[in-house]
PDB file of C-alpha atoms in Angstrom:
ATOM      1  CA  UNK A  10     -26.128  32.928  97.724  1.00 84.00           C
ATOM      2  CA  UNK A  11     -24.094  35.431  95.825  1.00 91.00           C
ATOM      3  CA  UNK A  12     -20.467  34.837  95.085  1.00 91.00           C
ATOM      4  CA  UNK A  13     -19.518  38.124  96.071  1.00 93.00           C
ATOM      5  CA  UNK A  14     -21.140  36.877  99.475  1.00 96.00           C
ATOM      6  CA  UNK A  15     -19.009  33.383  99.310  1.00 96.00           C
ATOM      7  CA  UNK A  16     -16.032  35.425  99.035  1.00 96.00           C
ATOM      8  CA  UNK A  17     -16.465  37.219 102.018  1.00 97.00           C
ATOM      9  CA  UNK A  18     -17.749  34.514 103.954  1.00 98.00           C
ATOM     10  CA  UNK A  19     -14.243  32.840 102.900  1.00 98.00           C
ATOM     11  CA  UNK A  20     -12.273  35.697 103.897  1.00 98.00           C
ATOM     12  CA  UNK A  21     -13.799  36.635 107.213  1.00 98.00           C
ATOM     13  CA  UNK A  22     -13.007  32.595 107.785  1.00 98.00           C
ATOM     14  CA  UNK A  23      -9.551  33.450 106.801  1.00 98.00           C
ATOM     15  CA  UNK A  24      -9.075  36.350 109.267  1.00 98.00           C
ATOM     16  CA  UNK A  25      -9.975  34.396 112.180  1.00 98.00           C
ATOM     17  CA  UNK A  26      -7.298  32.576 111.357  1.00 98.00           C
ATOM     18  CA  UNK A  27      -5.276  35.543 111.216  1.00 97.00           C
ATOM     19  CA  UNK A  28      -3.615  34.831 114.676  1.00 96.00           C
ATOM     20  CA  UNK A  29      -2.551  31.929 114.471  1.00 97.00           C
ATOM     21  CA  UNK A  30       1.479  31.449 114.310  1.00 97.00           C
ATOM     22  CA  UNK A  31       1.638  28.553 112.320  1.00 98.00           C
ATOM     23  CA  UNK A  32       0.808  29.113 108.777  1.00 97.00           C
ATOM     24  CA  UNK A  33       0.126  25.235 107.788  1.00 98.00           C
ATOM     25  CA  UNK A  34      -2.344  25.225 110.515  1.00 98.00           C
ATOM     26  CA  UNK A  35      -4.157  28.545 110.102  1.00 98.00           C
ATOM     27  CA  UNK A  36      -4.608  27.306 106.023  1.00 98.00           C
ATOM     28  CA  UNK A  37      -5.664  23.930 107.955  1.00 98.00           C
ATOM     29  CA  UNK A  38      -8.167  25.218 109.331  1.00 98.00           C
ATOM     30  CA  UNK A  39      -9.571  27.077 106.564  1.00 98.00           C
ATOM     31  CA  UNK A  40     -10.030  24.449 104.678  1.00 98.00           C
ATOM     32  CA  UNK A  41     -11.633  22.720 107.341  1.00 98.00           C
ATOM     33  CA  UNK A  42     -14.070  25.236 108.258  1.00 98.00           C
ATOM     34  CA  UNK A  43     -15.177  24.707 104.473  1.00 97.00           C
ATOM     35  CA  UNK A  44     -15.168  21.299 104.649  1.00 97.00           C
ATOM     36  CA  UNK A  45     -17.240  20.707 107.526  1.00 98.00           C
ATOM     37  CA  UNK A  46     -19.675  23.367 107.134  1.00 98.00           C
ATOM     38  CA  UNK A  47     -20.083  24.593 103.757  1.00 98.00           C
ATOM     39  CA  UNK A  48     -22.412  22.804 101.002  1.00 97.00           C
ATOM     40  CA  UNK A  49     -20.944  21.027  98.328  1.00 96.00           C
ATOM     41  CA  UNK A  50     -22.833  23.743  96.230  1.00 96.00           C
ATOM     42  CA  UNK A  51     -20.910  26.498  98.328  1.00 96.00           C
ATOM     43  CA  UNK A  52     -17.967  25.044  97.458  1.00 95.00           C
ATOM     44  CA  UNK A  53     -18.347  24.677  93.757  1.00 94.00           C
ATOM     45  CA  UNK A  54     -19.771  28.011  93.670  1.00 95.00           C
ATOM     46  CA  UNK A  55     -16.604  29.243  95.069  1.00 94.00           C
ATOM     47  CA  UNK A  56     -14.302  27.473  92.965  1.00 92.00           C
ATOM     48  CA  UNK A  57     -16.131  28.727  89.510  1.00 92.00           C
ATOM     49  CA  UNK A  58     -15.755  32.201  91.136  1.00 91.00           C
ATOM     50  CA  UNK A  59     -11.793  31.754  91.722  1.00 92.00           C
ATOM     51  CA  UNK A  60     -12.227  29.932  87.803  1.00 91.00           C
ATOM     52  CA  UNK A  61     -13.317  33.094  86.362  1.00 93.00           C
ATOM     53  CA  UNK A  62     -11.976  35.979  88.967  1.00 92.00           C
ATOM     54  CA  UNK A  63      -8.909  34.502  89.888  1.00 90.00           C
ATOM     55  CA  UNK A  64      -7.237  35.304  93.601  1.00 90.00           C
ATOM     56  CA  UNK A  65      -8.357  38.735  93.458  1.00 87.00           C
ATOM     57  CA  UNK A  66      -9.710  39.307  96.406  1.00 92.00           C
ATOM     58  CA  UNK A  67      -9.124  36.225  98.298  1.00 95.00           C
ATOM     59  CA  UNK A  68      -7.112  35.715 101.312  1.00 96.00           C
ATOM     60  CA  UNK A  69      -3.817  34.268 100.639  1.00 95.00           C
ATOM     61  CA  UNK A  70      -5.327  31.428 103.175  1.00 97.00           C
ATOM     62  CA  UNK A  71      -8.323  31.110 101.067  1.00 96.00           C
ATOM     63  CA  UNK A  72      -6.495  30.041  98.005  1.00 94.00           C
ATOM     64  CA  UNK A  73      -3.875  27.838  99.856  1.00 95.00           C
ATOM     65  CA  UNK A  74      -6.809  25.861 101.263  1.00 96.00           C
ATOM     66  CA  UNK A  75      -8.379  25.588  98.235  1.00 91.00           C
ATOM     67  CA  UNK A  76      -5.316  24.472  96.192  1.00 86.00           C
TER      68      UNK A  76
END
């Protein structure tokens, strides 16, 4: 899978999130959603993305749950 793809995948996770009030548990939940149902490769993937992008175009959520 693409990183490009990861990153939206990450984000569209993020904006589901979106309603929730209560920032700790939207970012929570994020990094849950990864957790439980993203391969450790997915993950990685995404982190050596972030490693050479940066946040840009991340959702604030995305990078908290990362952290």
């Amino acid at each position: 899978m693409s990183s490009e793809n990861l990153v939206k995948m990450a984000n569209q996770i993020a904006h589901y999130f979106d309603s929730e009030p209560n920032r700790a548990l939207a970012v929570q939940g994020v990094r849950q959603h990864i957790q439980n149902f993203w391969t450790p490769a997915m993950r990685r993937q995404l982190t050596q993305w972030i490693t050479d992008h940066g946040h840009d175009g991340l959702d604030a959520k995305v990078v908290e749950a990362l952290g």
